[in-house]
PDB file of C-alpha atoms and ligand atoms in Angstrom:
ATOM      1  CA  MET A 255     116.229-112.406  62.338  1.00 65.00           C
ATOM      2  CA  THR A 256     115.315-111.410  59.045  1.00 91.00           C
ATOM      3  CA  LEU A 257     116.475-112.473  55.938  1.00 97.00           C
ATOM      4  CA  GLU A 258     119.114-110.114  54.241  1.00 98.00           C
ATOM      5  CA  ILE A 259     118.188-110.081  50.658  1.00 98.00           C
ATOM      6  CA  GLU A 260     120.906-108.677  47.821  1.00 98.00           C
ATOM      7  CA  LEU A 261     119.259-107.699  44.334  1.00 98.00           C
ATOM      8  CA  LEU A 262     121.609-109.043  41.288  1.00 98.00           C
ATOM      9  CA  PRO A 263     120.813-107.399  38.044  1.00 98.00           C
ATOM     10  CA  ILE A 264     121.594-110.352  35.196  1.00 98.00           C
ATOM     11  CA  LEU A 265     120.646-110.549  31.280  1.00 98.00           C
ATOM     12  CA  SER A 266     118.955-107.385  29.893  1.00 96.00           C
ATOM     13  CA  ASP A 267     116.542-106.601  32.565  1.00 97.00           C
ATOM     14  CA  ASN A 268     116.506-109.655  35.004  1.00 98.00           C
ATOM     15  CA  TYR A 269     116.819-109.425  38.470  1.00 98.00           C
ATOM     16  CA  CYS A 270     118.250-112.184  40.451  1.00 98.00           C
ATOM     17  CA  PHE A 271     118.020-112.145  44.660  1.00 98.00           C
ATOM     18  CA  ILE A 272     120.407-113.576  46.850  1.00 98.00           C
ATOM     19  CA  LEU A 273     119.368-114.336  50.393  1.00 98.00           C
ATOM     20  CA  ARG A 274     121.106-115.445  53.259  1.00 98.00           C
ATOM     21  CA  GLU A 275     119.299-116.568  56.350  1.00 97.00           C
ATOM     22  CA  PRO A 276     122.017-115.451  58.849  1.00 95.00           C
ATOM     23  CA  GLU A 277     120.851-117.821  62.112  1.00 95.00           C
ATOM     24  CA  GLN A 278     121.357-121.227  60.537  1.00 96.00           C
ATOM     25  CA  GLY A 279     123.833-119.338  57.580  1.00 96.00           C
ATOM     26  CA  ILE A 280     121.720-120.649  54.389  1.00 98.00           C
ATOM     27  CA  THR A 281     121.989-119.131  51.138  1.00 98.00           C
ATOM     28  CA  GLY A 282     119.628-119.457  48.584  1.00 98.00           C
ATOM     29  CA  VAL A 283     119.076-117.603  45.154  1.00 98.00           C
ATOM     30  CA  VAL A 284     115.829-116.556  43.179  1.00 98.00           C
ATOM     31  CA  ASP A 285     115.273-116.809  39.423  1.00 98.00           C
ATOM     32  CA  PRO A 286     118.931-117.102  38.461  1.00 98.00           C
ATOM     33  CA  GLY A 287     118.544-116.739  34.797  1.00 98.00           C
ATOM     34  CA  THR A 288     122.236-117.290  34.036  1.00 98.00           C
ATOM     35  CA  ASP A 289     124.673-118.667  35.905  1.00 98.00           C
ATOM     36  CA  GLY A 290     128.259-116.109  35.493  1.00 98.00           C
ATOM     37  CA  PRO A 291     127.804-113.409  37.323  1.00 98.00           C
ATOM     38  CA  VAL A 292     125.584-115.267  40.487  1.00 98.00           C
ATOM     39  CA  ALA A 293     128.267-117.834  40.880  1.00 98.00           C
ATOM     40  CA  THR A 294     131.206-114.953  40.639  1.00 98.00           C
ATOM     41  CA  ARG A 295     128.799-113.133  43.534  1.00 98.00           C
ATOM     42  CA  LEU A 296     128.323-115.950  45.449  1.00 98.00           C
ATOM     43  CA  ASP A 297     132.001-116.390  45.437  1.00 98.00           C
ATOM     44  CA  GLU A 298     132.850-113.012  46.719  1.00 98.00           C
ATOM     45  CA  LEU A 299     130.244-113.614  49.514  1.00 97.00           C
ATOM     46  CA  GLY A 300     132.018-116.901  50.559  1.00 97.00           C
ATOM     47  CA  ASN A 301     129.036-118.790  51.966  1.00 96.00           C
ATOM     48  CA  GLY A 302     128.128-120.999  49.202  1.00 98.00           C
ATOM     49  CA  LEU A 303     124.713-122.101  47.799  1.00 98.00           C
ATOM     50  CA  ASP A 304     122.149-124.395  49.292  1.00 98.00           C
ATOM     51  CA  TRP A 305     119.127-123.250  47.723  1.00 98.00           C
ATOM     52  CA  ILE A 306     117.850-122.418  44.079  1.00 98.00           C
ATOM     53  CA  LEU A 307     114.020-121.275  44.172  1.00 99.00           C
ATOM     54  CA  ILE A 308     112.130-120.793  41.129  1.00 99.00           C
ATOM     55  CA  THR A 309     108.974-119.085  40.313  1.00 98.00           C
ATOM     56  CA  HIS A 310     108.527-120.402  36.510  1.00 98.00           C
ATOM     57  CA  HIS A 311     110.127-121.983  34.181  1.00 98.00           C
ATOM     58  CA  HIS A 312     111.168-119.879  31.864  1.00 98.00           C
ATOM     59  CA  ALA A 313     115.024-119.533  30.677  1.00 98.00           C
ATOM     60  CA  ASP A 314     115.659-116.086  31.774  1.00 98.00           C
ATOM     61  CA  HIS A 315     114.413-117.337  34.841  1.00 98.00           C
ATOM     62  CA  THR A 316     116.059-120.906  35.081  1.00 98.00           C
ATOM     63  CA  GLY A 317     119.324-120.742  32.632  1.00 98.00           C
ATOM     64  CA  GLY A 318     122.143-120.664  35.219  1.00 98.00           C
ATOM     65  CA  ASN A 319     120.368-123.872  37.338  1.00 98.00           C
ATOM     66  CA  LEU A 320     122.347-126.875  36.370  1.00 98.00           C
ATOM     67  CA  ALA A 321     125.732-125.037  36.007  1.00 98.00           C
ATOM     68  CA  LEU A 322     124.929-123.820  39.702  1.00 98.00           C
ATOM     69  CA  LYS A 323     123.845-126.715  41.056  1.00 98.00           C
ATOM     70  CA  GLU A 324     127.088-128.514  39.305  1.00 98.00           C
ATOM     71  CA  ARG A 325     129.302-126.226  40.900  1.00 98.00           C
ATOM     72  CA  PHE A 326     127.637-125.352  44.525  1.00 98.00           C
ATOM     73  CA  GLY A 327     126.072-128.706  45.269  1.00 98.00           C
ATOM     74  CA  CYS A 328     122.568-127.014  45.960  1.00 98.00           C
ATOM     75  CA  ARG A 329     118.878-128.243  45.720  1.00 98.00           C
ATOM     76  CA  ILE A 330     116.426-126.382  43.484  1.00 98.00           C
ATOM     77  CA  ALA A 331     112.847-125.694  44.801  1.00 98.00           C
ATOM     78  CA  GLY A 332     110.189-124.674  41.870  1.00 98.00           C
ATOM     79  CA  PRO A 333     106.428-124.926  40.827  1.00 98.00           C
ATOM     80  CA  ALA A 334     105.475-128.230  41.208  1.00 98.00           C
ATOM     81  CA  ALA A 335     103.251-127.340  37.704  1.00 98.00           C
ATOM     82  CA  GLU A 336     106.144-127.168  35.777  1.00 98.00           C
ATOM     83  CA  ALA A 337     108.603-129.737  37.334  1.00 98.00           C
ATOM     84  CA  ALA A 338     109.302-131.221  33.751  1.00 98.00           C
ATOM     85  CA  ARG A 339     110.104-127.506  32.287  1.00 98.00           C
ATOM     86  CA  VAL A 340     112.544-126.950  35.302  1.00 98.00           C
ATOM     87  CA  PRO A 341     116.186-127.915  35.039  1.00 98.00           C
ATOM     88  CA  GLY A 342     117.360-130.072  37.899  1.00 98.00           C
ATOM     89  CA  ILE A 343     114.595-129.401  40.095  1.00 98.00           C
ATOM     90  CA  ASP A 344     114.563-131.510  43.392  1.00 98.00           C
ATOM     91  CA  LEU A 345     111.827-130.109  45.257  1.00 98.00           C
ATOM     92  CA  GLU A 346     108.295-129.216  43.775  1.00 98.00           C
ATOM     93  CA  LEU A 347     106.211-126.788  45.808  1.00 98.00           C
ATOM     94  CA  ARG A 348     102.348-126.373  45.527  1.00 98.00           C
ATOM     95  CA  HIS A 349     100.270-123.942  46.838  1.00 98.00           C
ATOM     96  CA  GLY A 350      99.972-123.680  50.758  1.00 98.00           C
ATOM     97  CA  ASP A 351     103.264-125.333  50.731  1.00 98.00           C
ATOM     98  CA  SER A 352     106.052-124.164  53.517  1.00 98.00           C
ATOM     99  CA  PHE A 353     109.503-123.920  52.140  1.00 98.00           C
ATOM    100  CA  ARG A 354     112.284-123.568  54.687  1.00 98.00           C
ATOM    101  CA  LEU A 355     115.533-121.283  53.970  1.00 98.00           C
ATOM    102  CA  GLY A 356     117.040-122.083  57.596  1.00 96.00           C
ATOM    103  CA  ALA A 357     115.259-120.380  60.576  1.00 96.00           C
ATOM    104  CA  GLU A 358     113.196-118.593  57.776  1.00 97.00           C
ATOM    105  CA  THR A 359     110.140-120.165  56.351  1.00 98.00           C
ATOM    106  CA  ALA A 360     108.139-119.202  52.730  1.00 98.00           C
ATOM    107  CA  THR A 361     104.824-119.922  52.061  1.00 98.00           C
ATOM    108  CA  ILE A 362     103.706-120.734  48.445  1.00 98.00           C
ATOM    109  CA  ILE A 363     101.560-118.918  46.485  1.00 98.00           C
ATOM    110  CA  ASP A 364      99.771-119.742  43.368  1.00 98.00           C
ATOM    111  CA  THR A 365     100.368-117.269  40.910  1.00 98.00           C
ATOM    112  CA  PRO A 366      99.446-118.404  37.488  1.00 98.00           C
ATOM    113  CA  GLY A 367      98.957-116.347  34.458  1.00 98.00           C
ATOM    114  CA  HIS A 368     102.554-115.415  33.073  1.00 98.00           C
ATOM    115  CA  THR A 369     102.992-119.012  33.100  1.00 98.00           C
ATOM    116  CA  ARG A 370     100.252-121.775  34.161  1.00 98.00           C
ATOM    117  CA  GLY A 371     102.246-123.176  37.256  1.00 98.00           C
ATOM    118  CA  HIS A 372     103.982-119.729  38.149  1.00 98.00           C
ATOM    119  CA  ILE A 373     104.442-119.716  41.966  1.00 98.00           C
ATOM    120  CA  SER A 374     105.407-116.874  44.192  1.00 98.00           C
ATOM    121  CA  PHE A 375     107.250-117.025  47.251  1.00 98.00           C
ATOM    122  CA  HIS A 376     106.072-115.334  50.471  1.00 98.00           C
ATOM    123  CA  PHE A 377     108.315-114.745  53.503  1.00 98.00           C
ATOM    124  CA  PRO A 378     106.150-113.198  56.251  1.00 98.00           C
ATOM    125  CA  ASP A 379     108.528-112.605  59.319  1.00 97.00           C
ATOM    126  CA  SER A 380     111.011-110.714  56.637  1.00 97.00           C
ATOM    127  CA  ARG A 381     108.401-108.889  54.933  1.00 98.00           C
ATOM    128  CA  ALA A 382     109.504-110.090  51.424  1.00 98.00           C
ATOM    129  CA  LEU A 383     107.941-111.205  48.699  1.00 98.00           C
ATOM    130  CA  PHE A 384     109.435-112.772  45.730  1.00 98.00           C
ATOM    131  CA  CYS A 385     106.874-113.038  42.849  1.00 98.00           C
ATOM    132  CA  GLY A 386     108.927-113.383  39.701  1.00 98.00           C
ATOM    133  CA  ASP A 387     107.105-112.143  36.425  1.00 98.00           C
ATOM    134  CA  ALA A 388     103.353-112.281  38.274  1.00 98.00           C
ATOM    135  CA  MET A 389     103.569-108.766  39.978  1.00 98.00           C
ATOM    136  CA  PHE A 390     105.576-106.375  38.414  1.00 98.00           C
ATOM    137  CA  VAL A 391     106.308-102.636  40.052  1.00 98.00           C
ATOM    138  CA  LEU A 392     103.234-100.591  38.428  1.00 98.00           C
ATOM    139  CA  GLY A 393     102.935-103.588  35.993  1.00 98.00           C
ATOM    140  CA  CYS A 394     101.915-107.512  35.423  1.00 97.00           C
ATOM    141  CA  GLY A 395     103.345-109.963  33.444  1.00 98.00           C
ATOM    142  CA  ARG A 396     102.480-110.718  29.858  1.00 97.00           C
ATOM    143  CA  LEU A 397      99.665-113.592  29.784  1.00 97.00           C
ATOM    144  CA  PHE A 398     101.751-115.964  27.723  1.00 97.00           C
ATOM    145  CA  GLU A 399      99.946-119.102  28.980  1.00 97.00           C
ATOM    146  CA  GLY A 400      96.936-118.011  31.296  1.00 96.00           C
ATOM    147  CA  ASP A 401      94.174-115.756  31.070  1.00 97.00           C
ATOM    148  CA  ALA A 402      93.119-112.277  32.424  1.00 97.00           C
ATOM    149  CA  ALA A 403      90.851-114.205  35.140  1.00 98.00           C
ATOM    150  CA  MET A 404      94.062-115.960  36.051  1.00 98.00           C
ATOM    151  CA  MET A 405      96.275-113.304  36.828  1.00 98.00           C
ATOM    152  CA  PHE A 406      93.627-111.379  38.222  1.00 98.00           C
ATOM    153  CA  ALA A 407      92.973-114.140  40.982  1.00 98.00           C
ATOM    154  CA  SER A 408      96.951-114.062  41.173  1.00 98.00           C
ATOM    155  CA  PHE A 409      97.045-110.404  42.038  1.00 98.00           C
ATOM    156  CA  ALA A 410      94.109-110.400  44.667  1.00 98.00           C
ATOM    157  CA  ARG A 411      96.286-113.326  46.919  1.00 98.00           C
ATOM    158  CA  LEU A 412      99.322-110.901  46.361  1.00 98.00           C
ATOM    159  CA  LEU A 413      97.581-108.082  47.065  1.00 98.00           C
ATOM    160  CA  ALA A 414      95.852-109.829  50.817  1.00 98.00           C
ATOM    161  CA  LEU A 415      99.685-109.709  52.052  1.00 98.00           C
ATOM    162  CA  ASP A 416     100.477-106.579  54.120  1.00 97.00           C
ATOM    163  CA  ASP A 417     101.061-103.604  53.006  1.00 98.00           C
ATOM    164  CA  GLU A 418     104.709-103.403  53.939  1.00 98.00           C
ATOM    165  CA  THR A 419     105.407-106.119  52.516  1.00 98.00           C
ATOM    166  CA  ARG A 420     108.356-105.669  49.762  1.00 98.00           C
ATOM    167  CA  VAL A 421     108.079-106.641  46.735  1.00 98.00           C
ATOM    168  CA  TYR A 422     110.705-108.105  44.835  1.00 98.00           C
ATOM    169  CA  CYS A 423     109.918-109.171  41.086  1.00 98.00           C
ATOM    170  CA  GLY A 424     111.727-110.395  38.468  1.00 98.00           C
ATOM    171  CA  HIS A 425     112.254-107.516  36.069  1.00 98.00           C
ATOM    172  CA  GLU A 426     113.318-104.048  35.784  1.00 98.00           C
ATOM    173  CA  TYR A 427     110.369-102.438  33.857  1.00 97.00           C
ATOM    174  CA  THR A 428     109.538-100.129  35.819  1.00 98.00           C
ATOM    175  CA  ALA A 429     110.008 -96.893  33.331  1.00 96.00           C
ATOM    176  CA  SER A 430     107.494 -98.094  30.640  1.00 96.00           C
ATOM    177  CA  ASN A 431     105.117 -99.700  33.019  1.00 98.00           C
ATOM    178  CA  ALA A 432     105.279 -96.187  34.702  1.00 98.00           C
ATOM    179  CA  ARG A 433     104.686 -94.333  31.249  1.00 97.00           C
ATOM    180  CA  PHE A 434     101.703 -96.713  30.716  1.00 98.00           C
ATOM    181  CA  ALA A 435     100.317 -96.308  34.148  1.00 98.00           C
ATOM    182  CA  LEU A 436     100.011 -92.822  33.872  1.00 97.00           C
ATOM    183  CA  SER A 437      98.513 -93.107  30.276  1.00 97.00           C
ATOM    184  CA  VAL A 438      95.538 -94.990  32.062  1.00 97.00           C
ATOM    185  CA  ASP A 439      95.491 -93.081  35.597  1.00 96.00           C
ATOM    186  CA  ALA A 440      96.489 -89.666  34.757  1.00 95.00           C
ATOM    187  CA  GLY A 441      95.124 -88.077  37.807  1.00 95.00           C
ATOM    188  CA  ASN A 442      96.268 -90.506  40.631  1.00 97.00           C
ATOM    189  CA  ALA A 443      98.383 -87.719  42.744  1.00 97.00           C
ATOM    190  CA  GLU A 444     100.344 -90.801  44.536  1.00 97.00           C
ATOM    191  CA  LEU A 445     101.274 -92.241  40.825  1.00 97.00           C
ATOM    192  CA  GLN A 446     102.425 -88.952  40.001  1.00 97.00           C
ATOM    193  CA  ALA A 447     104.668 -88.541  42.484  1.00 97.00           C
ATOM    194  CA  ARG A 448     105.821 -91.938  41.827  1.00 97.00           C
ATOM    195  CA  GLY A 449     106.417 -91.788  38.634  1.00 97.00           C
ATOM    196  CA  ARG A 450     108.812 -88.602  39.243  1.00 97.00           C
ATOM    197  CA  GLU A 451     110.774 -90.818  41.715  1.00 97.00           C
ATOM    198  CA  ILE A 452     110.843 -93.807  39.361  1.00 97.00           C
ATOM    199  CA  SER A 453     112.526 -91.421  36.370  1.00 97.00           C
ATOM    200  CA  GLU A 454     115.130 -89.796  38.842  1.00 97.00           C
ATOM    201  CA  LEU A 455     116.143 -93.743  39.998  1.00 97.00           C
ATOM    202  CA  ARG A 456     116.419 -94.657  36.481  1.00 96.00           C
ATOM    203  CA  ALA A 457     118.093 -91.985  35.283  1.00 96.00           C
ATOM    204  CA  LYS A 458     120.753 -92.761  37.929  1.00 97.00           C
ATOM    205  CA  ASP A 459     120.706 -96.217  36.772  1.00 95.00           C
ATOM    206  CA  GLN A 460     119.313 -97.334  40.108  1.00 97.00           C
ATOM    207  CA  PRO A 461     116.932-100.034  40.764  1.00 98.00           C
ATOM    208  CA  THR A 462     113.145 -99.621  41.271  1.00 98.00           C
ATOM    209  CA  VAL A 463     112.891-103.013  43.170  1.00 98.00           C
ATOM    210  CA  PRO A 464     111.742-103.812  45.803  1.00 98.00           C
ATOM    211  CA  SER A 465     108.527-101.856  45.636  1.00 98.00           C
ATOM    212  CA  THR A 466     105.626-102.735  48.633  1.00 98.00           C
ATOM    213  CA  ILE A 467     102.306-104.149  48.222  1.00 98.00           C
ATOM    214  CA  GLY A 468     101.058-100.973  49.734  1.00 98.00           C
ATOM    215  CA  ARG A 469     102.492 -98.721  47.002  1.00 98.00           C
ATOM    216  CA  GLU A 470     101.219-101.421  44.406  1.00 98.00           C
ATOM    217  CA  ARG A 471      97.872-101.416  45.462  1.00 98.00           C
ATOM    218  CA  ALA A 472      97.653 -97.342  45.305  1.00 98.00           C
ATOM    219  CA  THR A 473      99.387 -96.988  42.224  1.00 98.00           C
ATOM    220  CA  ASN A 474      99.356-100.024  40.004  1.00 98.00           C
ATOM    221  CA  PRO A 475      97.191-100.128  37.779  1.00 98.00           C
ATOM    222  CA  PHE A 476      96.238-103.756  37.253  1.00 98.00           C
ATOM    223  CA  ALA A 477      96.150-103.875  41.445  1.00 98.00           C
ATOM    224  CA  ARG A 478      93.423-101.102  40.815  1.00 97.00           C
ATOM    225  CA  ALA A 479      91.421-103.395  38.516  1.00 97.00           C
ATOM    226  CA  ALA A 480      87.883-103.820  40.340  1.00 97.00           C
ATOM    227  CA  THR A 481      87.202-106.829  37.682  1.00 97.00           C
ATOM    228  CA  ALA A 482      88.563-109.335  35.555  1.00 97.00           C
ATOM    229  CA  ALA A 483      87.388-108.218  32.628  1.00 97.00           C
ATOM    230  CA  GLU A 484      88.557-104.275  33.804  1.00 97.00           C
ATOM    231  CA  PHE A 485      91.828-106.387  34.461  1.00 98.00           C
ATOM    232  CA  GLY A 486      92.235-107.830  30.995  1.00 97.00           C
ATOM    233  CA  ARG A 487      91.356-104.849  29.314  1.00 97.00           C
ATOM    234  CA  LEU A 488      93.969-103.101  30.659  1.00 97.00           C
ATOM    235  CA  ARG A 489      96.349-105.790  29.869  1.00 97.00           C
ATOM    236  CA  LYS A 490      95.333-105.567  26.075  1.00 97.00           C
ATOM    237  CA  LEU A 491      96.078-101.880  26.352  1.00 97.00           C
ATOM    238  CA  LYS A 492      99.737-102.587  27.529  1.00 97.00           C
ATOM    239  CA  ASP A 493     100.311-105.199  25.202  1.00 95.00           C
ATOM    240  CA  GLN A 494     100.005-102.231  22.528  1.00 94.00           C
ATOM    241  CA  PHE A 495     101.049 -99.498  24.126  1.00 93.00           C
TER     242      PHE A 495
HETATM  243 ZN1  LIG B 617     108.734-115.479  32.826  1.00 75.75          ZN
HETATM  244 FE1  LIG B 618     110.743-113.108  32.845  1.00 75.75          FE
END
């Protein structure tokens, strides 16, 4: 059985994800940056909440932690290296750890760069990756705490996953990322086609998430960078774009 995954847009452009493990009936939420709409949706679903999964400490990913914990009595799992800044954390996760959500198991992948302790959750049986603000559709997170070499190495770890792995990232930044990607990789036919698809989705206010590792490998300029230096050059260009 695989995870059922629901995308919940919150705040201005964040995505929070509601995970349902059907075999044991366990519910998880990834990166609840606020509590109100998340609690409302969880109440509608009527299954309670067992776990909050946190990729990094920023408030737009953790702002709902304490209120949701208080209301649902759930536990909170997040990056060990940022434990002091993750409100309510119960379980500290490190690279290579397994995190069990009922019968489904995630492997923890270190993905620093945006923040120094940023982690991603990979559920291989469900072919799903929750990567917060590390990899975005056609982009990557800003380097607030880490450097280009760090994020380049993080990308390499994510790009080693199967092509079919679905990429659930923390923001809907795709339209702006697509404009940038086309500006640096104009001759990429797959990217051009994708740009058109993205424009159509956004015109209808539809999410562009999830992507897949295969699509990112082929069209994300940061995934196509061959060296940390090139990655860093692209990141600087994007910061000024
Ligand atoms: Zn962030
Ligand atoms: Fe964020």
